[in-house]
């Protein structure tokens, strides 16, 4: 957020901060929803049930002694695959993060009546 806000003027910071927080909340919720769908779909596929019943199958199948080992392995593989997807997405997000500027960008003094956020830095 610092890199996104450092070139702004004081009167722009509130709107930009609100927008960045809203975007973070929105995409965080979307990411959690996608990961939960992936986590529900993988056991559903392995147990041969609809996606909406994947979590139910993942909890009831290990309880049956006859299918416990196979079901436990399927559930563990589902969690491993879902967490691997999350890890890959985090690594993809780190690439642009490393490209962000490491120090304050020189401010543009051309705007009269306002001061930049990082004035004097």
PDB file of N, CA, C and O in Angstrom, residues 73-112:
ATOM      1  N   UNK A  73      -7.087 -40.774   2.751  1.00  0.00           N
ATOM      2  CA  UNK A  73      -6.082 -40.433   1.737  1.00  0.00           C
ATOM      3  C   UNK A  73      -6.662 -39.437   0.730  1.00  0.00           C
ATOM      4  O   UNK A  73      -6.006 -38.470   0.349  1.00  0.00           O
ATOM      5  N   UNK A  74      -7.909 -39.655   0.314  1.00  0.00           N
ATOM      6  CA  UNK A  74      -8.554 -38.760  -0.650  1.00  0.00           C
ATOM      7  C   UNK A  74      -8.734 -37.361  -0.063  1.00  0.00           C
ATOM      8  O   UNK A  74      -8.498 -36.352  -0.746  1.00  0.00           O
ATOM      9  N   UNK A  75      -9.127 -37.292   1.192  1.00  0.00           N
ATOM     10  CA  UNK A  75      -9.298 -35.987   1.849  1.00  0.00           C
ATOM     11  C   UNK A  75      -7.948 -35.286   1.994  1.00  0.00           C
ATOM     12  O   UNK A  75      -7.820 -34.082   1.734  1.00  0.00           O
ATOM     13  N   UNK A  76      -6.926 -36.037   2.382  1.00  0.00           N
ATOM     14  CA  UNK A  76      -5.590 -35.440   2.518  1.00  0.00           C
ATOM     15  C   UNK A  76      -5.082 -34.928   1.175  1.00  0.00           C
ATOM     16  O   UNK A  76      -4.505 -33.836   1.095  1.00  0.00           O
ATOM     17  N   UNK A  77      -5.319 -35.676   0.107  1.00  0.00           N
ATOM     18  CA  UNK A  77      -4.912 -35.222  -1.226  1.00  0.00           C
ATOM     19  C   UNK A  77      -5.677 -33.973  -1.646  1.00  0.00           C
ATOM     20  O   UNK A  77      -5.123 -33.088  -2.293  1.00  0.00           O
ATOM     21  N   UNK A  78      -6.949 -33.886  -1.279  1.00  0.00           N
ATOM     22  CA  UNK A  78      -7.746 -32.703  -1.593  1.00  0.00           C
ATOM     23  C   UNK A  78      -7.186 -31.464  -0.902  1.00  0.00           C
ATOM     24  O   UNK A  78      -7.046 -30.404  -1.514  1.00  0.00           O
ATOM     25  N   UNK A  79      -6.875 -31.605   0.375  1.00  0.00           N
ATOM     26  CA  UNK A  79      -6.290 -30.476   1.105  1.00  0.00           C
ATOM     27  C   UNK A  79      -4.923 -30.107   0.537  1.00  0.00           C
ATOM     28  O   UNK A  79      -4.601 -28.931   0.373  1.00  0.00           O
ATOM     29  N   UNK A  80      -4.116 -31.105   0.214  1.00  0.00           N
ATOM     30  CA  UNK A  80      -2.786 -30.837  -0.341  1.00  0.00           C
ATOM     31  C   UNK A  80      -2.893 -30.106  -1.671  1.00  0.00           C
ATOM     32  O   UNK A  80      -2.158 -29.139  -1.923  1.00  0.00           O
ATOM     33  N   UNK A  81      -3.809 -30.525  -2.530  1.00  0.00           N
ATOM     34  CA  UNK A  81      -3.977 -29.857  -3.830  1.00  0.00           C
ATOM     35  C   UNK A  81      -4.466 -28.427  -3.658  1.00  0.00           C
ATOM     36  O   UNK A  81      -3.985 -27.508  -4.326  1.00  0.00           O
ATOM     37  N   UNK A  82      -5.428 -28.234  -2.759  1.00  0.00           N
ATOM     38  CA  UNK A  82      -5.962 -26.886  -2.532  1.00  0.00           C
ATOM     39  C   UNK A  82      -4.882 -25.971  -1.977  1.00  0.00           C
ATOM     40  O   UNK A  82      -4.729 -24.826  -2.433  1.00  0.00           O
ATOM     41  N   UNK A  83      -4.119 -26.442  -1.012  1.00  0.00           N
ATOM     42  CA  UNK A  83      -3.056 -25.614  -0.440  1.00  0.00           C
ATOM     43  C   UNK A  83      -1.934 -25.364  -1.444  1.00  0.00           C
ATOM     44  O   UNK A  83      -1.300 -24.304  -1.429  1.00  0.00           O
ATOM     45  N   UNK A  84      -1.701 -26.307  -2.341  1.00  0.00           N
ATOM     46  CA  UNK A  84      -0.713 -26.093  -3.398  1.00  0.00           C
ATOM     47  C   UNK A  84      -1.172 -24.982  -4.333  1.00  0.00           C
ATOM     48  O   UNK A  84      -0.376 -24.123  -4.724  1.00  0.00           O
ATOM     49  N   UNK A  85      -2.456 -24.968  -4.684  1.00  0.00           N
ATOM     50  CA  UNK A  85      -2.989 -23.878  -5.507  1.00  0.00           C
ATOM     51  C   UNK A  85      -2.817 -22.533  -4.794  1.00  0.00           C
ATOM     52  O   UNK A  85      -2.442 -21.538  -5.418  1.00  0.00           O
ATOM     53  N   UNK A  86      -3.103 -22.494  -3.504  1.00  0.00           N
ATOM     54  CA  UNK A  86      -2.940 -21.256  -2.744  1.00  0.00           C
ATOM     55  C   UNK A  86      -1.485 -20.806  -2.744  1.00  0.00           C
ATOM     56  O   UNK A  86      -1.188 -19.615  -2.914  1.00  0.00           O
ATOM     57  N   UNK A  87      -0.566 -21.738  -2.584  1.00  0.00           N
ATOM     58  CA  UNK A  87       0.863 -21.414  -2.605  1.00  0.00           C
ATOM     59  C   UNK A  87       1.286 -20.866  -3.968  1.00  0.00           C
ATOM     60  O   UNK A  87       2.000 -19.865  -4.049  1.00  0.00           O
ATOM     61  N   UNK A  88       0.830 -21.496  -5.029  1.00  0.00           N
ATOM     62  CA  UNK A  88       1.169 -21.019  -6.380  1.00  0.00           C
ATOM     63  C   UNK A  88       0.644 -19.602  -6.593  1.00  0.00           C
ATOM     64  O   UNK A  88       1.355 -18.737  -7.110  1.00  0.00           O
ATOM     65  N   UNK A  89      -0.572 -19.340  -6.167  1.00  0.00           N
ATOM     66  CA  UNK A  89      -1.133 -17.994  -6.326  1.00  0.00           C
ATOM     67  C   UNK A  89      -0.365 -16.958  -5.507  1.00  0.00           C
ATOM     68  O   UNK A  89      -0.155 -15.828  -5.956  1.00  0.00           O
ATOM     69  N   UNK A  90       0.083 -17.343  -4.315  1.00  0.00           N
ATOM     70  CA  UNK A  90       0.882 -16.405  -3.507  1.00  0.00           C
ATOM     71  C   UNK A  90       2.219 -16.109  -4.161  1.00  0.00           C
ATOM     72  O   UNK A  90       2.675 -14.962  -4.163  1.00  0.00           O
ATOM     73  N   UNK A  91       2.851 -17.118  -4.743  1.00  0.00           N
ATOM     74  CA  UNK A  91       4.123 -16.907  -5.425  1.00  0.00           C
ATOM     75  C   UNK A  91       3.929 -15.998  -6.631  1.00  0.00           C
ATOM     76  O   UNK A  91       4.735 -15.096  -6.888  1.00  0.00           O
ATOM     77  N   UNK A  92       2.832 -16.197  -7.358  1.00  0.00           N
ATOM     78  CA  UNK A  92       2.533 -15.332  -8.506  1.00  0.00           C
ATOM     79  C   UNK A  92       2.358 -13.884  -8.045  1.00  0.00           C
ATOM     80  O   UNK A  92       2.802 -12.952  -8.720  1.00  0.00           O
ATOM     81  N   UNK A  93       1.762 -13.684  -6.889  1.00  0.00           N
ATOM     82  CA  UNK A  93       1.578 -12.323  -6.358  1.00  0.00           C
ATOM     83  C   UNK A  93       2.883 -11.718  -5.856  1.00  0.00           C
ATOM     84  O   UNK A  93       3.032 -10.494  -5.817  1.00  0.00           O
ATOM     85  N   UNK A  94       3.825 -12.542  -5.461  1.00  0.00           N
ATOM     86  CA  UNK A  94       5.105 -12.024  -4.976  1.00  0.00           C
ATOM     87  C   UNK A  94       5.960 -11.441  -6.104  1.00  0.00           C
ATOM     88  O   UNK A  94       6.761 -10.539  -5.868  1.00  0.00           O
ATOM     89  N   UNK A  95       5.783 -11.940  -7.312  1.00  0.00           N
ATOM     90  CA  UNK A  95       6.592 -11.456  -8.440  1.00  0.00           C
ATOM     91  C   UNK A  95       6.422  -9.948  -8.619  1.00  0.00           C
ATOM     92  O   UNK A  95       7.409  -9.209  -8.610  1.00  0.00           O
ATOM     93  N   UNK A  96       5.192  -9.422  -8.757  1.00  0.00           N
ATOM     94  CA  UNK A  96       5.088  -7.963  -8.894  1.00  0.00           C
ATOM     95  C   UNK A  96       5.471  -7.221  -7.612  1.00  0.00           C
ATOM     96  O   UNK A  96       5.922  -6.081  -7.669  1.00  0.00           O
ATOM     97  N   UNK A  97       5.324  -7.870  -6.456  1.00  0.00           N
ATOM     98  CA  UNK A  97       5.698  -7.208  -5.201  1.00  0.00           C
ATOM     99  C   UNK A  97       7.195  -6.915  -5.171  1.00  0.00           C
ATOM    100  O   UNK A  97       7.617  -5.879  -4.654  1.00  0.00           O
ATOM    101  N   UNK A  98       8.006  -7.807  -5.724  1.00  0.00           N
ATOM    102  CA  UNK A  98       9.447  -7.571  -5.757  1.00  0.00           C
ATOM    103  C   UNK A  98       9.827  -6.473  -6.746  1.00  0.00           C
ATOM    104  O   UNK A  98      10.923  -5.929  -6.672  1.00  0.00           O
ATOM    105  N   UNK A  99       8.928  -6.147  -7.656  1.00  0.00           N
ATOM    106  CA  UNK A  99       9.204  -5.097  -8.639  1.00  0.00           C
ATOM    107  C   UNK A  99       8.805  -3.715  -8.144  1.00  0.00           C
ATOM    108  O   UNK A  99       9.069  -2.722  -8.818  1.00  0.00           O
ATOM    109  N   UNK A 100       8.186  -3.631  -6.970  1.00  0.00           N
ATOM    110  CA  UNK A 100       7.791  -2.332  -6.421  1.00  0.00           C
ATOM    111  C   UNK A 100       9.029  -1.534  -6.033  1.00  0.00           C
ATOM    112  O   UNK A 100      10.060  -2.095  -5.664  1.00  0.00           O
ATOM    113  N   UNK A 101       8.930  -0.197  -6.096  1.00  0.00           N
ATOM    114  CA  UNK A 101      10.078   0.625  -5.703  1.00  0.00           C
ATOM    115  C   UNK A 101      10.444   0.418  -4.237  1.00  0.00           C
ATOM    116  O   UNK A 101       9.582   0.246  -3.398  1.00  0.00           O
ATOM    117  N   UNK A 102      11.731   0.434  -3.944  1.00  0.00           N
ATOM    118  CA  UNK A 102      12.216   0.200  -2.584  1.00  0.00           C
ATOM    119  C   UNK A 102      12.390   1.494  -1.782  1.00  0.00           C
ATOM    120  O   UNK A 102      12.595   1.463  -0.598  1.00  0.00           O
ATOM    121  N   UNK A 103      12.347   2.617  -2.452  1.00  0.00           N
ATOM    122  CA  UNK A 103      12.530   3.889  -1.730  1.00  0.00           C
ATOM    123  C   UNK A 103      11.495   4.889  -2.215  1.00  0.00           C
ATOM    124  O   UNK A 103      10.819   4.663  -3.204  1.00  0.00           O
ATOM    125  N   UNK A 104      11.376   5.969  -1.506  1.00  0.00           N
ATOM    126  CA  UNK A 104      10.399   6.997  -1.855  1.00  0.00           C
ATOM    127  C   UNK A 104      10.718   7.581  -3.223  1.00  0.00           C
ATOM    128  O   UNK A 104      11.867   7.829  -3.562  1.00  0.00           O
ATOM    129  N   UNK A 105       9.685   7.805  -3.970  1.00  0.00           N
ATOM    130  CA  UNK A 105       9.831   8.421  -5.291  1.00  0.00           C
ATOM    131  C   UNK A 105       9.857   9.925  -5.094  1.00  0.00           C
ATOM    132  O   UNK A 105       9.131  10.480  -4.279  1.00  0.00           O
ATOM    133  N   UNK A 106      10.707  10.611  -5.832  1.00  0.00           N
ATOM    134  CA  UNK A 106      10.800  12.069  -5.711  1.00  0.00           C
ATOM    135  C   UNK A 106       9.442  12.689  -5.994  1.00  0.00           C
ATOM    136  O   UNK A 106       8.759  12.333  -6.948  1.00  0.00           O
ATOM    137  N   UNK A 107       9.023  13.629  -5.155  1.00  0.00           N
ATOM    138  CA  UNK A 107       7.702  14.229  -5.300  1.00  0.00           C
ATOM    139  C   UNK A 107       7.703  15.287  -6.387  1.00  0.00           C
ATOM    140  O   UNK A 107       8.706  15.920  -6.676  1.00  0.00           O
ATOM    141  N   UNK A 108       6.534  15.468  -6.964  1.00  0.00           N
ATOM    142  CA  UNK A 108       6.340  16.469  -8.002  1.00  0.00           C
ATOM    143  C   UNK A 108       5.786  17.716  -7.327  1.00  0.00           C
ATOM    144  O   UNK A 108       4.685  17.704  -6.808  1.00  0.00           O
ATOM    145  N   UNK A 109       6.532  18.788  -7.324  1.00  0.00           N
ATOM    146  CA  UNK A 109       6.138  20.011  -6.636  1.00  0.00           C
ATOM    147  C   UNK A 109       5.259  20.900  -7.503  1.00  0.00           C
ATOM    148  O   UNK A 109       5.022  22.050  -7.175  1.00  0.00           O
ATOM    149  N   UNK A 110       4.729  20.390  -8.608  1.00  0.00           N
ATOM    150  CA  UNK A 110       3.987  21.226  -9.540  1.00  0.00           C
ATOM    151  C   UNK A 110       2.542  21.472  -9.119  1.00  0.00           C
ATOM    152  O   UNK A 110       1.872  22.277  -9.729  1.00  0.00           O
ATOM    153  N   UNK A 111       2.050  20.838  -8.104  1.00  0.00           N
ATOM    154  CA  UNK A 111       0.665  21.041  -7.690  1.00  0.00           C
ATOM    155  C   UNK A 111       0.608  22.109  -6.606  1.00  0.00           C
ATOM    156  O   UNK A 111       1.052  21.890  -5.487  1.00  0.00           O
ATOM    157  N   UNK A 112       0.060  23.267  -6.913  1.00  0.00           N
ATOM    158  CA  UNK A 112       0.015  24.353  -5.922  1.00  0.00           C
ATOM    159  C   UNK A 112      -1.022  24.096  -4.827  1.00  0.00           C
ATOM    160  O   UNK A 112      -2.028  23.465  -5.072  1.00  0.00           O
TER     161      UNK A 112
END
